[in-house]
mmCIF file with all atom_site columns, C-alpha atoms in Angstrom:
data_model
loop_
_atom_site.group_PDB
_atom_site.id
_atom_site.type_symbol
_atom_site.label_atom_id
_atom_site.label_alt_id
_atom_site.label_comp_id
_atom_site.label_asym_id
_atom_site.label_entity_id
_atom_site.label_seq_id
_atom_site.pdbx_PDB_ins_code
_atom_site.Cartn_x
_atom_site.Cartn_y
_atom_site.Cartn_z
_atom_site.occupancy
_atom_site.B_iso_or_equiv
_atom_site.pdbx_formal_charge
_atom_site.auth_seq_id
_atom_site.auth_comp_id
_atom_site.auth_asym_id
_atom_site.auth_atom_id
_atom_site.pdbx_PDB_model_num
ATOM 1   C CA . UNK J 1 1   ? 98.650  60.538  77.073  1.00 51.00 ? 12  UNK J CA 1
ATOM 2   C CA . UNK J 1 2   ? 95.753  62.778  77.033  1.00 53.00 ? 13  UNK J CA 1
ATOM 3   C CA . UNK J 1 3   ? 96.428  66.143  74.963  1.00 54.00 ? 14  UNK J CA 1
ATOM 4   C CA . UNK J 1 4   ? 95.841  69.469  77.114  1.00 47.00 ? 15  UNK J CA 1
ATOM 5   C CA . UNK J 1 5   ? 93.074  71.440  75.995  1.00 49.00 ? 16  UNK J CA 1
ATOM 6   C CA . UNK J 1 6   ? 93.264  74.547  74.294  1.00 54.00 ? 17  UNK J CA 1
ATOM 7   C CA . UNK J 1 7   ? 94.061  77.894  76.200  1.00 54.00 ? 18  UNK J CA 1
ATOM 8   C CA . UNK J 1 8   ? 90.992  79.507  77.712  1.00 59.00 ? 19  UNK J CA 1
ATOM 9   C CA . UNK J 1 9   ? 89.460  83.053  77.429  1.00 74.00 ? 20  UNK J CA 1
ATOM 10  C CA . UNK J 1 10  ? 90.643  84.871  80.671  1.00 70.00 ? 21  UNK J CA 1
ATOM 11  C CA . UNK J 1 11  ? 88.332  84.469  83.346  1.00 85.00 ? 22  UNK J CA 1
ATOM 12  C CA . UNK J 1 12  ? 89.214  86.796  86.215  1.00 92.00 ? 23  UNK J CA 1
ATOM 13  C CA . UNK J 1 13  ? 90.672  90.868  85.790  1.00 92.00 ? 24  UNK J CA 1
ATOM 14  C CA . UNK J 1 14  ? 94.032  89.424  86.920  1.00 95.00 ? 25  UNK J CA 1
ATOM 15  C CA . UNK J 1 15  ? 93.972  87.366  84.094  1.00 95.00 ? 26  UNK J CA 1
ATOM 16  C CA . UNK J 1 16  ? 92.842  89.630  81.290  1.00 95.00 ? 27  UNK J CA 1
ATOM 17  C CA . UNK J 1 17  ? 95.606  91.828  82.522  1.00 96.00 ? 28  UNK J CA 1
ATOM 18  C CA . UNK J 1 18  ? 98.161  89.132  82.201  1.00 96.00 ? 29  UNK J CA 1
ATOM 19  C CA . UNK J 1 19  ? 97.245  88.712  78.684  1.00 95.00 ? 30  UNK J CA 1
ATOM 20  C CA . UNK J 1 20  ? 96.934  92.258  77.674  1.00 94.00 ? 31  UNK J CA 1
ATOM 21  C CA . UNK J 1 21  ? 101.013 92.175  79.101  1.00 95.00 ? 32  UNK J CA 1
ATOM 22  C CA . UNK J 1 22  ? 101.384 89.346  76.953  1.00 95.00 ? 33  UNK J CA 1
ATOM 23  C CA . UNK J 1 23  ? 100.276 91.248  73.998  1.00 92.00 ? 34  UNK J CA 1
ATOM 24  C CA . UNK J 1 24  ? 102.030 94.499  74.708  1.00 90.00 ? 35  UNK J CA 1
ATOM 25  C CA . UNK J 1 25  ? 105.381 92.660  75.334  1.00 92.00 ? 36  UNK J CA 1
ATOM 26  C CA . UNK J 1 26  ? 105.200 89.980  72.606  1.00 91.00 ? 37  UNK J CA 1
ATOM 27  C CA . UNK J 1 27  ? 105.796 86.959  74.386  1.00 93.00 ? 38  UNK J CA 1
ATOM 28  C CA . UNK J 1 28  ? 104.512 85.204  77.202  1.00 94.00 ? 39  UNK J CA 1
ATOM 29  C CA . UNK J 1 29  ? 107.573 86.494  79.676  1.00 96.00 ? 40  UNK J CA 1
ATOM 30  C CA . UNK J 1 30  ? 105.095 88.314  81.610  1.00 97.00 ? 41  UNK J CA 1
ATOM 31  C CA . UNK J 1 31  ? 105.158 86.836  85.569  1.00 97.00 ? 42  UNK J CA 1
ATOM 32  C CA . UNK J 1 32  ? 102.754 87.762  88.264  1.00 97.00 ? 43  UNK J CA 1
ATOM 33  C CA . UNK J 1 33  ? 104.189 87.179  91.765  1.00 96.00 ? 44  UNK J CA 1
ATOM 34  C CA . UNK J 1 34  ? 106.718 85.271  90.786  1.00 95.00 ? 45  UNK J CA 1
ATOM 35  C CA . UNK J 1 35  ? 109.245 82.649  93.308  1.00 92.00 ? 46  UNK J CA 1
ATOM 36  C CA . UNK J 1 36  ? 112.643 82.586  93.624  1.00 91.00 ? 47  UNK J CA 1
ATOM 37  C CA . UNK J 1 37  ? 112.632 79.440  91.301  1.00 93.00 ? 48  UNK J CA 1
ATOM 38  C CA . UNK J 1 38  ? 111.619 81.316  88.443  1.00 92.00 ? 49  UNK J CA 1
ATOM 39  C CA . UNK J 1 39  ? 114.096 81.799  85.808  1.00 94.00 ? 50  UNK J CA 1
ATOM 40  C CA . UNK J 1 40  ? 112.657 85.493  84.191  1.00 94.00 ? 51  UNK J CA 1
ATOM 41  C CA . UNK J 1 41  ? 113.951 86.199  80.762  1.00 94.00 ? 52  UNK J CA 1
ATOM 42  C CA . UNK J 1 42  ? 114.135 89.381  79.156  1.00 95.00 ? 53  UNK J CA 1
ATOM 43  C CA . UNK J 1 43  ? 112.216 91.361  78.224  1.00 95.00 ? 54  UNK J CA 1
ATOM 44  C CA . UNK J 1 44  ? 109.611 90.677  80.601  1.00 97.00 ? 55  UNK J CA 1
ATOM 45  C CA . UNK J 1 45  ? 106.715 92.262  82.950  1.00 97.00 ? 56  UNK J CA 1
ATOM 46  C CA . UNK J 1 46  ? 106.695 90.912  86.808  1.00 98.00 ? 57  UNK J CA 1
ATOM 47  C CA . UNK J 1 47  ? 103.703 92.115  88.463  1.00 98.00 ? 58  UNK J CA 1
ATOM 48  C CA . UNK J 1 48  ? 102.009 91.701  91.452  1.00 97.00 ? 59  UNK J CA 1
ATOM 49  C CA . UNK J 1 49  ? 99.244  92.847  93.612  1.00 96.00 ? 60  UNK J CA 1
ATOM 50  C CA . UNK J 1 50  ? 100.209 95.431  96.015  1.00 95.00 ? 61  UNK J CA 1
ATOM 51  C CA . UNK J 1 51  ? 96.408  97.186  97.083  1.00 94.00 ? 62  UNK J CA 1
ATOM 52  C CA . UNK J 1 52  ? 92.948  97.131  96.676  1.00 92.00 ? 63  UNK J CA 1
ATOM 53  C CA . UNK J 1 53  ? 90.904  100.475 97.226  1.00 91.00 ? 64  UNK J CA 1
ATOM 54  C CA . UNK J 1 54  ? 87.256  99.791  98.047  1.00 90.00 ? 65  UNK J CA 1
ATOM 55  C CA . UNK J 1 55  ? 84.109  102.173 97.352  1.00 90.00 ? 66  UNK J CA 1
ATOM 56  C CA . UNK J 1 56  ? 81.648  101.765 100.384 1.00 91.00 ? 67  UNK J CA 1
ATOM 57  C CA . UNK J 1 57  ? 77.848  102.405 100.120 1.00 90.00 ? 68  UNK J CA 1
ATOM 58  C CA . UNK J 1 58  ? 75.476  102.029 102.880 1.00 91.00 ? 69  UNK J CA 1
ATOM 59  C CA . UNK J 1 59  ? 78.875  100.980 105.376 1.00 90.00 ? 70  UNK J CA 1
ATOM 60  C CA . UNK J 1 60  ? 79.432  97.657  102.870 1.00 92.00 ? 71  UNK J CA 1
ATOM 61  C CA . UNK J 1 61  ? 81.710  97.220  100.348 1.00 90.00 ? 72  UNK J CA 1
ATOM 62  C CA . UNK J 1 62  ? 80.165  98.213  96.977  1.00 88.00 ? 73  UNK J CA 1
ATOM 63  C CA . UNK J 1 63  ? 82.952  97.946  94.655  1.00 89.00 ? 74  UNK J CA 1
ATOM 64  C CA . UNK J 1 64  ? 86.618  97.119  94.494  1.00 89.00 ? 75  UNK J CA 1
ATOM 65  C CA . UNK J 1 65  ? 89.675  98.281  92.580  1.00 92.00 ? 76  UNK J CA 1
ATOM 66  C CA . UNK J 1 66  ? 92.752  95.878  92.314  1.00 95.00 ? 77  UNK J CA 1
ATOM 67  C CA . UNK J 1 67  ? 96.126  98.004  92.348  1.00 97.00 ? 78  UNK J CA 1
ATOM 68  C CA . UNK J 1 68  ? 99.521  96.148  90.790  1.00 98.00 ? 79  UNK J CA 1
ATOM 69  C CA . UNK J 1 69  ? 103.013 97.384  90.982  1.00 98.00 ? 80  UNK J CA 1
ATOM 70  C CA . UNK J 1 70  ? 104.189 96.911  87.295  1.00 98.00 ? 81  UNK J CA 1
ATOM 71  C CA . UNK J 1 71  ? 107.395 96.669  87.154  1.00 98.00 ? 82  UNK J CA 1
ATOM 72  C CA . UNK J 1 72  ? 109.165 96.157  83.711  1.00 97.00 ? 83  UNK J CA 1
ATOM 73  C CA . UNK J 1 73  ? 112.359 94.709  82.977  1.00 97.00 ? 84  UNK J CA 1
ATOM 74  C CA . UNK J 1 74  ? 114.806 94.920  79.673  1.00 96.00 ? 85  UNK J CA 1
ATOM 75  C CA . UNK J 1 75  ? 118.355 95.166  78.440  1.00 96.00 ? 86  UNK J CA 1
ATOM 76  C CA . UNK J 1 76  ? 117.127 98.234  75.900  1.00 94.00 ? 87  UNK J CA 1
ATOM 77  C CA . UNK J 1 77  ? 117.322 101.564 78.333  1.00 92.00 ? 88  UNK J CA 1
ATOM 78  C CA . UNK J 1 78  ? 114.536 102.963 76.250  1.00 90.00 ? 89  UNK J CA 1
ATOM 79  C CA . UNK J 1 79  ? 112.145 100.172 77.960  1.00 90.00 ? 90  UNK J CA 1
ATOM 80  C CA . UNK J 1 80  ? 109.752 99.991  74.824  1.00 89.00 ? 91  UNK J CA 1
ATOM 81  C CA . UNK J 1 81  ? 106.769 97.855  76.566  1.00 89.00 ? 92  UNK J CA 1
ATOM 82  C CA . UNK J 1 82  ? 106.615 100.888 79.135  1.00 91.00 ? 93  UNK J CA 1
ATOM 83  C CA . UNK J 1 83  ? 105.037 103.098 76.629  1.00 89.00 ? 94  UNK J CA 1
ATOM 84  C CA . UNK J 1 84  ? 102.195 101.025 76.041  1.00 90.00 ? 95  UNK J CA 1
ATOM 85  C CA . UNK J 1 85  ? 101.801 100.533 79.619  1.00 92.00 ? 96  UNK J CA 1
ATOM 86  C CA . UNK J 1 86  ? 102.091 104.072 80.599  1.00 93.00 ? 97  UNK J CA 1
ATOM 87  C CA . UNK J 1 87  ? 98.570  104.300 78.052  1.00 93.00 ? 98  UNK J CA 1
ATOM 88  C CA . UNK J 1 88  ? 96.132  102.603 80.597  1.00 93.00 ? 99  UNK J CA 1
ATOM 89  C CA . UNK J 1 89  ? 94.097  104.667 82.603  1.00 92.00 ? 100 UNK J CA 1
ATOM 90  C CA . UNK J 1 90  ? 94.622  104.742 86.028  1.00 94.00 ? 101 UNK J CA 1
ATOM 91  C CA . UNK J 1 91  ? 98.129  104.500 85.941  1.00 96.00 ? 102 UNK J CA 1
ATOM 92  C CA . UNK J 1 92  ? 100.956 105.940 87.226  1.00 97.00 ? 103 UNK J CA 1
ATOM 93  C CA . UNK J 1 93  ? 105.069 106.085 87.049  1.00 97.00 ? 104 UNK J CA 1
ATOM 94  C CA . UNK J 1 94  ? 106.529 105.569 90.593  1.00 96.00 ? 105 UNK J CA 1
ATOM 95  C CA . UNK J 1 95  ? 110.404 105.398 89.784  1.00 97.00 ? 106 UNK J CA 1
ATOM 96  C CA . UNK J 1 96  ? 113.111 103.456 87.106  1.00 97.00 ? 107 UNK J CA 1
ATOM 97  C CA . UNK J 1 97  ? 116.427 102.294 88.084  1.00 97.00 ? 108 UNK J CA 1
ATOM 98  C CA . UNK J 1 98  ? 119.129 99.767  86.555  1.00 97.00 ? 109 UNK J CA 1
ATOM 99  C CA . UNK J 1 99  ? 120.589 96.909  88.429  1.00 96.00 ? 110 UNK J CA 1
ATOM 100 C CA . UNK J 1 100 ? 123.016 94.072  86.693  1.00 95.00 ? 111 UNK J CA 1
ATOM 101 C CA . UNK J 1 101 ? 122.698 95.521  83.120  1.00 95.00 ? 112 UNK J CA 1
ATOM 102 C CA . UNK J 1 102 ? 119.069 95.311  83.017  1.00 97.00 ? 113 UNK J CA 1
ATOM 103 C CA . UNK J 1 103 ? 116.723 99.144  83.341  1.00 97.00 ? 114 UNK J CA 1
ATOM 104 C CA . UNK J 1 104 ? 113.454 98.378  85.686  1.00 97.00 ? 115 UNK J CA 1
ATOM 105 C CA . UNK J 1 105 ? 110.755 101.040 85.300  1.00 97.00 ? 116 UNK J CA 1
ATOM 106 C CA . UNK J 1 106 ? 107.531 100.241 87.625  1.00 98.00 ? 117 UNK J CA 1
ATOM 107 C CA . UNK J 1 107 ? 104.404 101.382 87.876  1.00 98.00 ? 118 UNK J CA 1
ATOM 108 C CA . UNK J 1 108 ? 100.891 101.909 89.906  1.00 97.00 ? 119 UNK J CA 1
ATOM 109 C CA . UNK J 1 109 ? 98.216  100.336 87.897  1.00 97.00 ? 120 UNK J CA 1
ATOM 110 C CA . UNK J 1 110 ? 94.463  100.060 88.862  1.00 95.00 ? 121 UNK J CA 1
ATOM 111 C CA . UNK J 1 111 ? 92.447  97.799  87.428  1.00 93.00 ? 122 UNK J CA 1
#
């Protein structure tokens, strides 16, 4: 059996988002668009891409801006991970609720 290689330096925004999650949360529970098959454990961040403004110059597309609903997901109600997410720039609260025991807060992030 061949050995896998080593992880690789993120290569897309998408992906150095996924590990700066990873790093906030501790642990690699962090899911983007996730299936129904997925078994999430706590504490974890689910995100997925929900918009994508674009900046026009001369009628074409000059840049674009990814937008992500952030939603996080733990037993504590105090949500700890949330703080550090709250810090990025560009991002915004949209609403918290609990379901099943576990508090959700989610979030507008551009990036």
């Amino acid at each position: 059996m061949v050995p896998l290689p080593p992880p690789t330096t993120p290569t897309t925004k998408r992906e150095e988002l996924n590990e700066l999650f990873v790093a906030f949360l501790g642990s690699r529970q962090v899911y983007f668009q996730p299936d129904d098959k997925i078994h999430i454990s706590y504490p974890a961040i689910v995100y997925e891409m929900d918009n994508q403004d674009v900046i026009y110059a001369d009628n074409r597309p000059h840049r674009r801006i990814d937008r992500y609903q952030v939603t996080i997901i733990d037993r504590n109600p105090d949500v700890p991970a949330s703080r550090l997410v709250e810090n990025f720039p560009m991002c915004t609260f949209s609403r918290a609720f609990a379901s099943e025991g576990l508090n959700h807060r989610i979030y507008s992030l551009y990036f």
